[in-house]
Amino acid sequence: MQIIPVASGKGGVGKSLLSANLAITLGKAGKKVLLVDLDLGASNLHLVIGQQSPKVGLGTFLTGQSKFEELIIKTDYDNVDFIAGDSEIPGLTSLKVSQKNELIKNFTRSSYDYLILDLGAGTHLTILDMFLLSPQGIIVTAPTVTATLNGYLFLKNIVFRMMYNTFKKTSPAYTYLESLKHDSASLQRLYIPKLVENLERSDPVETALFKKRMKEFHPRLILNMIDDPKDAERAQKIRRSCQQYLGLDIEHLGVIYRDTTQDKALASRLPVVVYKPQSIIGQAITRIAEKIIQSETLTFDEDYDITQASDTSFEIASEEATDDFSQKMAYIEELAGTGALTLGELAETLKQQQFELDCLKKENTMLKKKLLDAAAKGYKI
């Protein structure tokens, strides 16, 4: 079974649309597919494939109300089964380690040709570990500055998560990483290849294992929502950024043009590849499915067990860092170094950063005033 986690650093880039239509296209090709909505807390994949909101899903399984086998429902499409997410059950975005491991155990026991996991946006540990169930996960992004930045941020988080999962807690490499936690600003400017060189000097054995796994790791990029052929060049620039700053080789799986057909299909509660298979987006997804069918199924080495991963996180580029302006600028500098962002886009990003800072300052001033007013009136703060 080829496991295909589908992720994005940012929401709204068409991740769920791709997951659903890819599953149906693979099913039409005679492949048995299990499509899973793992966008916990914002589950809506059933709408994309035209399913009624199921009574059972991951939420009922994780709360002990149903068995895993009961979650799998048949869809209206050949060879495609589906597991819903259950967004109405609170607390699902942050799973306990035992819950995450129970899901992974059941997923890997499934008997399908393809297991497609539609992950949520962002860099929660659950998302990172689910993405690392396979060396062949798909990262979906768009040519906009924010989508590019967040896609790169996601991949950087993935590399650190793999590093953290590889090194034993008693190893010199782990100790070295822990020591760097206290100087995250400097670490942001320490590119992964240089960091690996330093780790190699302190712990050659553990670092050799990490380098081996990095060679096994081949995430695949899909650039969605492009409007012009020049937008497709962004994919190569992202690839160069990943090679230079992350020491990571990514595969370019394809591009998808912006197409209003997808909105009409969603309104009709039909996947695009069913509503209008000859549309631009339908043909693009068919090409991507063909590449996947022709690709070899890869796995990490047998000793790499994601269920043994620590529930503490190094999180050098944590989800919180997406709201930290200094770290955001570090990512921008890295992408600018290989031309993934143009000067005009950099200027626009800086304007946006300044606008956000101004808003935060105003909110802070208002909050201070409210606190002072409350104190003057004798309220306890």
Tab-separated table of C-alpha atoms in Angstrom:
chain	number	residue	atom	x	y	z
A	1	MET	CA	0.000	0.000	0.000
A	2	GLN	CA	1.327	3.416	-0.946
A	3	ILE	CA	0.515	5.941	1.776
A	4	ILE	CA	0.003	9.450	0.402
A	5	PRO	CA	-0.342	12.128	3.087
A	6	VAL	CA	-1.440	15.427	1.511
A	7	ALA	CA	-0.486	18.582	3.413
A	8	SER	CA	-0.105	22.321	3.000
A	9	GLY	CA	1.573	24.935	5.108
A	10	LYS	CA	-1.435	27.186	4.575
A	11	GLY	CA	-5.154	26.641	4.214
A	12	GLY	CA	-7.087	27.549	1.100
A	13	VAL	CA	-4.619	26.204	-1.480
A	14	GLY	CA	-6.813	23.329	-2.708
A	15	LYS	CA	-5.441	20.473	-0.607
A	16	SER	CA	-8.788	18.761	0.015
A	17	LEU	CA	-9.873	19.282	-3.594
A	18	LEU	CA	-6.725	17.499	-4.756
A	19	SER	CA	-7.066	14.663	-2.212
A	20	ALA	CA	-10.654	13.874	-3.170
A	21	ASN	CA	-10.213	14.094	-6.927
A	22	LEU	CA	-6.944	12.156	-6.824
A	23	ALA	CA	-8.642	9.339	-4.888
A	24	ILE	CA	-11.490	9.145	-7.406
A	25	THR	CA	-9.115	9.222	-10.394
A	26	LEU	CA	-7.023	6.388	-8.919
A	27	GLY	CA	-10.245	4.466	-8.256
A	28	LYS	CA	-11.323	4.914	-11.885
A	29	ALA	CA	-7.961	3.402	-12.859
A	30	GLY	CA	-8.891	0.236	-10.960
A	31	LYS	CA	-6.919	0.960	-7.784
A	32	LYS	CA	-8.426	0.356	-4.349
A	33	VAL	CA	-8.288	3.618	-2.408
A	34	LEU	CA	-9.053	4.638	1.164
A	35	LEU	CA	-9.540	8.407	1.499
A	36	VAL	CA	-9.301	9.773	5.053
A	37	ASP	CA	-10.282	13.235	6.296
A	38	LEU	CA	-7.555	14.015	8.818
A	39	ASP	CA	-8.177	17.757	8.763
A	40	LEU	CA	-9.324	17.418	12.357
A	41	GLY	CA	-11.259	20.382	13.637
A	42	ALA	CA	-12.187	21.509	10.117
A	43	SER	CA	-13.457	18.335	8.487
A	44	ASN	CA	-15.284	18.994	5.222
A	45	LEU	CA	-13.894	16.447	2.785
A	46	HIS	CA	-17.270	14.675	2.619
A	47	LEU	CA	-18.686	17.789	0.925
A	48	VAL	CA	-16.046	17.650	-1.818
A	49	ILE	CA	-17.002	14.077	-2.728
A	50	GLY	CA	-20.731	14.739	-2.334
A	51	GLN	CA	-21.276	12.551	0.755
A	52	GLN	CA	-23.807	13.290	3.454
A	53	SER	CA	-22.229	14.068	6.815
A	54	PRO	CA	-21.526	10.554	8.200
A	55	LYS	CA	-22.767	9.568	11.646
A	56	VAL	CA	-19.425	7.953	12.462
A	57	GLY	CA	-15.913	9.213	11.871
A	58	LEU	CA	-12.532	9.650	13.501
A	59	GLY	CA	-14.180	11.649	16.279
A	60	THR	CA	-16.487	8.801	17.330
A	61	PHE	CA	-13.573	6.346	17.082
A	62	LEU	CA	-11.243	8.451	19.234
A	63	THR	CA	-13.949	8.959	21.858
A	64	GLY	CA	-14.653	5.206	21.973
A	65	GLN	CA	-18.113	5.381	20.402
A	66	SER	CA	-17.274	3.254	17.353
A	67	LYS	CA	-14.755	0.709	16.088
A	68	PHE	CA	-12.291	1.558	13.327
A	69	GLU	CA	-13.906	-0.896	10.904
A	70	GLU	CA	-17.238	0.921	11.331
A	71	LEU	CA	-15.696	4.179	10.107
A	72	ILE	CA	-15.031	2.921	6.574
A	73	ILE	CA	-17.931	3.771	4.294
A	74	LYS	CA	-18.447	3.080	0.619
A	75	THR	CA	-18.644	6.089	-1.674
A	76	ASP	CA	-20.552	6.472	-4.936
A	77	TYR	CA	-17.276	6.087	-6.814
A	78	ASP	CA	-15.672	2.831	-7.926
A	79	ASN	CA	-13.004	1.406	-5.601
A	80	VAL	CA	-13.032	4.418	-3.238
A	81	ASP	CA	-13.816	4.077	0.469
A	82	PHE	CA	-13.940	7.023	2.864
A	83	ILE	CA	-13.361	7.850	6.534
A	84	ALA	CA	-14.823	11.128	7.790
A	85	GLY	CA	-13.234	13.340	10.394
A	86	ASP	CA	-16.105	14.559	12.599
A	87	SER	CA	-15.303	18.233	13.077
A	88	GLU	CA	-18.147	18.727	15.575
A	89	ILE	CA	-16.301	16.827	18.307
A	90	PRO	CA	-14.058	19.328	20.179
A	91	GLY	CA	-10.387	18.744	20.978
A	92	LEU	CA	-9.535	16.681	17.919
A	93	THR	CA	-6.873	19.067	16.620
A	94	SER	CA	-4.488	18.097	19.415
A	95	LEU	CA	-4.486	14.301	19.736
A	96	LYS	CA	-2.839	12.469	22.590
A	97	VAL	CA	0.150	10.331	21.619
A	98	SER	CA	-1.820	7.164	22.356
A	99	GLN	CA	-4.668	8.323	20.087
A	100	LYS	CA	-2.285	9.230	17.282
A	101	ASN	CA	-0.517	5.875	17.543
A	102	GLU	CA	-3.817	3.996	17.567
A	103	LEU	CA	-4.820	5.731	14.336
A	104	ILE	CA	-1.461	5.006	12.717
A	105	LYS	CA	-1.682	1.337	13.705
A	106	ASN	CA	-5.110	0.994	12.093
A	107	PHE	CA	-4.136	2.947	8.982
A	108	THR	CA	-1.080	0.791	8.308
A	109	ARG	CA	-3.104	-2.402	8.738
A	110	SER	CA	-5.540	-1.349	5.998
A	111	SER	CA	-5.584	-3.365	2.787
A	112	TYR	CA	-5.678	-0.900	-0.110
A	113	ASP	CA	-3.502	0.082	-3.044
A	114	TYR	CA	-3.472	3.699	-1.865
A	115	LEU	CA	-4.186	5.354	1.466
A	116	ILE	CA	-4.732	9.094	0.953
A	117	LEU	CA	-4.620	11.183	4.131
A	118	ASP	CA	-6.004	14.698	3.787
A	119	LEU	CA	-4.119	16.484	6.576
A	120	GLY	CA	-4.924	19.814	8.145
A	121	ALA	CA	-2.971	22.980	7.422
A	122	GLY	CA	-0.213	24.029	9.810
A	123	THR	CA	2.499	22.235	11.733
A	124	HIS	CA	0.868	20.459	14.670
A	125	LEU	CA	2.866	17.391	15.738
A	126	THR	CA	0.011	15.121	14.648
A	127	ILE	CA	0.175	16.578	11.128
A	128	LEU	CA	3.972	16.272	10.964
A	129	ASP	CA	3.980	12.661	12.157
A	130	MET	CA	1.154	11.664	9.823
A	131	PHE	CA	3.059	13.231	6.925
A	132	LEU	CA	6.110	11.176	7.917
A	133	LEU	CA	4.169	7.915	7.621
A	134	SER	CA	5.498	7.896	4.073
A	135	PRO	CA	8.566	9.263	2.267
A	136	GLN	CA	6.229	10.210	-0.601
A	137	GLY	CA	3.859	12.733	0.932
A	138	ILE	CA	2.453	15.555	-1.202
A	139	ILE	CA	2.817	19.215	-0.249
A	140	VAL	CA	0.302	21.473	-1.996
A	141	THR	CA	1.064	25.159	-2.362
A	142	ALA	CA	0.192	28.127	-4.551
A	143	PRO	CA	2.355	30.773	-6.224
A	144	THR	CA	1.331	33.499	-3.748
A	145	VAL	CA	3.968	34.767	-1.312
A	146	THR	CA	2.185	33.519	1.819
A	147	ALA	CA	1.484	30.071	0.371
A	148	THR	CA	5.101	29.694	-0.790
A	149	LEU	CA	6.414	30.852	2.579
A	150	ASN	CA	4.158	28.512	4.556
A	151	GLY	CA	4.878	25.551	2.272
A	152	TYR	CA	8.602	26.047	2.821
A	153	LEU	CA	7.992	26.482	6.564
A	154	PHE	CA	6.104	23.176	6.640
A	155	LEU	CA	8.979	21.323	4.970
A	156	LYS	CA	11.475	22.879	7.383
A	157	ASN	CA	9.351	21.668	10.304
A	158	ILE	CA	9.256	18.201	8.744
A	159	VAL	CA	13.063	18.038	8.478
A	160	PHE	CA	13.484	19.033	12.124
A	161	ARG	CA	10.804	16.573	13.211
A	162	MET	CA	12.610	13.767	11.374
A	163	MET	CA	15.878	14.822	12.954
A	164	TYR	CA	14.306	14.897	16.403
A	165	ASN	CA	12.686	11.471	15.879
A	166	THR	CA	15.953	9.923	14.695
A	167	PHE	CA	18.271	10.941	17.524
A	168	LYS	CA	17.981	8.979	20.760
A	169	LYS	CA	17.513	11.112	23.866
A	170	THR	CA	20.787	9.800	25.293
A	171	SER	CA	22.799	10.601	22.153
A	172	PRO	CA	25.301	13.474	21.770
A	173	ALA	CA	23.334	14.661	18.719
A	174	TYR	CA	20.159	15.040	20.789
A	175	THR	CA	22.088	16.872	23.493
A	176	TYR	CA	23.525	19.227	20.889
A	177	LEU	CA	20.054	19.982	19.511
A	178	GLU	CA	18.772	20.653	23.010
A	179	SER	CA	21.592	23.131	23.609
A	180	LEU	CA	20.557	25.044	20.486
A	181	LYS	CA	17.026	25.521	21.801
A	182	HIS	CA	18.233	28.398	23.939
A	183	ASP	CA	19.506	30.354	20.946
A	184	SER	CA	16.700	29.994	18.424
A	185	ALA	CA	17.478	33.316	16.732
A	186	SER	CA	20.960	32.138	15.712
A	187	LEU	CA	19.612	28.721	14.866
A	188	GLN	CA	17.176	30.252	12.384
A	189	ARG	CA	20.150	31.396	10.333
A	190	LEU	CA	21.952	28.082	10.629
A	191	TYR	CA	20.957	26.218	7.478
A	192	ILE	CA	20.240	22.497	7.812
A	193	PRO	CA	23.301	21.292	5.806
A	194	LYS	CA	25.568	23.337	8.108
A	195	LEU	CA	23.719	22.065	11.175
A	196	VAL	CA	24.203	18.485	9.954
A	197	GLU	CA	27.955	19.130	9.617
A	198	ASN	CA	28.074	20.242	13.258
A	199	LEU	CA	26.025	17.242	14.369
A	200	GLU	CA	28.320	14.923	12.440
A	201	ARG	CA	31.289	16.124	14.457
A	202	SER	CA	29.541	15.519	17.778
A	203	ASP	CA	27.719	12.290	16.833
A	204	PRO	CA	28.741	10.670	13.504
A	205	VAL	CA	26.696	7.483	14.065
A	206	GLU	CA	23.296	9.070	14.725
A	207	THR	CA	23.872	11.731	12.087
A	208	ALA	CA	24.693	9.073	9.482
A	209	LEU	CA	21.282	7.491	10.183
A	210	PHE	CA	19.554	10.855	9.778
A	211	LYS	CA	21.352	11.480	6.461
A	212	LYS	CA	20.273	8.028	5.278
A	213	ARG	CA	16.637	8.827	6.059
A	214	MET	CA	16.885	12.180	4.326
A	215	LYS	CA	17.989	10.312	1.190
A	216	GLU	CA	14.961	8.033	1.549
A	217	PHE	CA	12.649	11.032	1.929
A	218	HIS	CA	11.136	12.247	-1.357
A	219	PRO	CA	8.205	14.612	-0.721
A	220	ARG	CA	6.333	15.662	-3.830
A	221	LEU	CA	5.277	19.211	-4.660
A	222	ILE	CA	2.113	20.289	-6.457
A	223	LEU	CA	1.757	23.947	-7.389
A	224	ASN	CA	-1.940	24.781	-7.495
A	225	MET	CA	-3.912	27.864	-8.587
A	226	ILE	CA	-1.446	29.156	-11.153
A	227	ASP	CA	-2.674	31.758	-13.643
A	228	ASP	CA	0.299	32.059	-15.962
A	229	PRO	CA	3.026	29.686	-17.245
A	230	LYS	CA	5.575	31.900	-15.482
A	231	ASP	CA	3.953	30.944	-12.149
A	232	ALA	CA	5.153	27.372	-12.739
A	233	GLU	CA	8.747	28.579	-12.410
A	234	ARG	CA	8.075	29.082	-8.702
A	235	ALA	CA	8.164	25.312	-8.213
A	236	GLN	CA	11.782	25.086	-9.399
A	237	LYS	CA	12.750	28.002	-7.166
A	238	ILE	CA	11.138	26.320	-4.165
A	239	ARG	CA	13.054	23.153	-5.049
A	240	ARG	CA	16.358	25.061	-5.097
A	241	SER	CA	15.551	26.684	-1.751
A	242	CYS	CA	14.870	23.253	-0.229
A	243	GLN	CA	18.123	21.851	-1.622
A	244	GLN	CA	20.250	24.786	-0.506
A	245	TYR	CA	18.794	25.560	2.921
A	246	LEU	CA	17.161	22.281	4.002
A	247	GLY	CA	19.366	19.714	2.266
A	248	LEU	CA	16.127	18.228	0.954
A	249	ASP	CA	15.326	17.001	-2.567
A	250	ILE	CA	11.680	17.362	-3.516
A	251	GLU	CA	9.950	15.993	-6.594
A	252	HIS	CA	7.801	18.261	-8.762
A	253	LEU	CA	4.618	16.266	-9.315
A	254	GLY	CA	2.749	18.824	-11.399
A	255	VAL	CA	0.943	22.151	-11.679
A	256	ILE	CA	-2.777	22.913	-11.662
A	257	TYR	CA	-4.209	26.046	-13.265
A	258	ARG	CA	-6.885	28.068	-11.515
A	259	ASP	CA	-10.220	26.895	-12.922
A	260	THR	CA	-13.729	28.132	-12.070
A	261	THR	CA	-15.021	24.646	-12.871
A	262	GLN	CA	-14.086	23.559	-9.354
A	263	ASP	CA	-16.546	26.051	-7.821
A	264	LYS	CA	-19.357	24.852	-10.062
A	265	ALA	CA	-18.508	21.229	-9.277
A	266	LEU	CA	-18.517	21.907	-5.517
A	267	ALA	CA	-21.888	23.654	-5.789
A	268	SER	CA	-23.166	20.551	-7.600
A	269	ARG	CA	-21.694	18.324	-4.855
A	270	LEU	CA	-19.589	16.518	-7.434
A	271	PRO	CA	-15.801	16.117	-7.707
A	272	VAL	CA	-14.287	17.991	-10.657
A	273	VAL	CA	-13.060	14.794	-12.342
A	274	VAL	CA	-16.675	13.568	-12.357
A	275	TYR	CA	-18.431	16.876	-13.065
A	276	LYS	CA	-16.169	17.778	-15.983
A	277	PRO	CA	-13.232	15.372	-16.472
A	278	GLN	CA	-12.011	17.227	-19.591
A	279	SER	CA	-11.649	20.526	-17.733
A	280	ILE	CA	-8.177	21.975	-17.246
A	281	ILE	CA	-8.116	20.950	-13.589
A	282	GLY	CA	-9.539	17.504	-14.383
A	283	GLN	CA	-6.810	16.802	-16.928
A	284	ALA	CA	-4.114	18.058	-14.562
A	285	ILE	CA	-5.251	15.719	-11.782
A	286	THR	CA	-5.396	12.810	-14.235
A	287	ARG	CA	-1.761	13.455	-15.213
A	288	ILE	CA	-0.754	13.588	-11.544
A	289	ALA	CA	-2.584	10.293	-10.868
A	290	GLU	CA	-0.771	8.657	-13.795
A	291	LYS	CA	2.594	9.745	-12.380
A	292	ILE	CA	1.672	8.295	-8.993
A	293	ILE	CA	0.576	4.969	-10.519
A	294	GLN	CA	3.854	4.740	-12.410
A	295	SER	CA	5.944	5.646	-9.356
A	296	GLU	CA	7.607	3.092	-7.130
A	297	THR	CA	6.236	2.740	-3.603
A	298	LEU	CA	8.962	3.849	-1.202
A	299	THR	CA	9.344	3.271	2.534
A	300	PHE	CA	11.659	4.415	5.278
A	301	ASP	CA	14.086	1.911	6.803
A	302	GLU	CA	12.458	-0.743	8.984
A	303	ASP	CA	13.808	0.809	12.202
A	304	TYR	CA	12.013	4.120	11.621
A	305	ASP	CA	8.892	3.885	13.779
A	306	ILE	CA	6.912	7.097	13.992
A	307	THR	CA	4.804	5.680	16.840
A	308	GLN	CA	7.924	5.815	19.016
A	309	ALA	CA	8.356	9.537	18.372
A	310	SER	CA	8.526	11.781	21.386
A	311	ASP	CA	5.466	13.888	22.119
A	312	THR	CA	7.721	16.779	23.054
A	313	SER	CA	8.797	18.863	20.119
A	314	PHE	CA	11.975	20.609	19.166
A	315	GLU	CA	9.784	22.886	17.039
A	316	ILE	CA	12.587	25.158	15.832
A	317	ALA	CA	10.122	26.474	13.321
A	318	SER	CA	7.040	25.770	15.397
A	319	GLU	CA	3.516	26.736	14.505
A	320	GLU	CA	3.858	29.663	16.876
A	321	ALA	CA	6.838	30.844	14.818
A	322	THR	CA	4.495	31.631	11.962
A	323	ASP	CA	3.329	34.546	14.089
A	324	ASP	CA	6.829	35.597	15.093
A	325	PHE	CA	7.963	38.310	12.717
A	326	SER	CA	11.695	37.842	13.209
A	327	GLN	CA	11.482	34.175	12.302
A	328	LYS	CA	9.175	34.936	9.400
A	329	MET	CA	11.810	37.250	8.014
A	330	ALA	CA	14.424	34.494	8.305
A	331	TYR	CA	12.331	32.250	6.051
A	332	ILE	CA	11.817	35.103	3.602
A	333	GLU	CA	15.568	35.658	3.416
A	334	GLU	CA	16.135	31.995	2.644
A	335	LEU	CA	13.579	31.982	-0.140
A	336	ALA	CA	14.844	35.279	-1.518
A	337	GLY	CA	18.346	33.820	-1.711
A	338	THR	CA	17.319	31.481	-4.526
A	339	GLY	CA	14.896	33.849	-6.211
A	340	ALA	CA	11.730	32.082	-5.047
A	341	LEU	CA	10.441	35.539	-4.109
A	342	THR	CA	10.896	38.584	-6.327
A	343	LEU	CA	11.838	42.048	-5.057
A	344	GLY	CA	8.272	43.223	-5.642
A	345	GLU	CA	6.882	40.342	-3.586
A	346	LEU	CA	9.407	41.011	-0.840
A	347	ALA	CA	8.324	44.643	-0.695
A	348	GLU	CA	4.665	43.617	-0.545
A	349	THR	CA	5.408	41.116	2.220
A	350	LEU	CA	7.240	43.760	4.257
A	351	LYS	CA	4.256	46.106	3.896
A	352	GLN	CA	1.960	43.345	5.120
A	353	GLN	CA	4.267	42.609	8.057
A	354	GLN	CA	4.287	46.292	9.011
A	355	PHE	CA	0.495	46.465	8.749
A	356	GLU	CA	0.144	43.463	11.066
A	357	LEU	CA	2.589	45.012	13.524
A	358	ASP	CA	0.638	48.284	13.524
A	359	CYS	CA	-2.582	46.374	14.237
A	360	LEU	CA	-0.937	44.530	17.118
A	361	LYS	CA	0.385	47.802	18.560
A	362	LYS	CA	-3.109	49.345	18.428
A	363	GLU	CA	-4.638	46.285	20.090
A	364	ASN	CA	-1.933	46.382	22.754
A	365	THR	CA	-2.569	50.095	23.418
A	366	MET	CA	-6.311	49.489	23.742
A	367	LEU	CA	-5.734	46.575	26.107
A	368	LYS	CA	-3.416	48.652	28.298
A	369	LYS	CA	-6.019	51.420	28.458
A	370	LYS	CA	-8.738	48.957	29.495
A	371	LEU	CA	-6.479	47.530	32.213
A	372	LEU	CA	-5.641	51.006	33.519
A	373	ASP	CA	-9.317	52.001	33.503
A	374	ALA	CA	-10.217	48.832	35.375
A	375	ALA	CA	-7.461	49.454	37.931
A	376	ALA	CA	-8.648	53.076	38.418
A	377	LYS	CA	-12.143	51.794	39.175
A	378	GLY	CA	-10.774	49.441	41.783
A	379	TYR	CA	-11.287	46.146	39.914
A	380	LYS	CA	-8.898	43.317	40.675
A	381	ILE	CA	-6.746	42.446	37.666
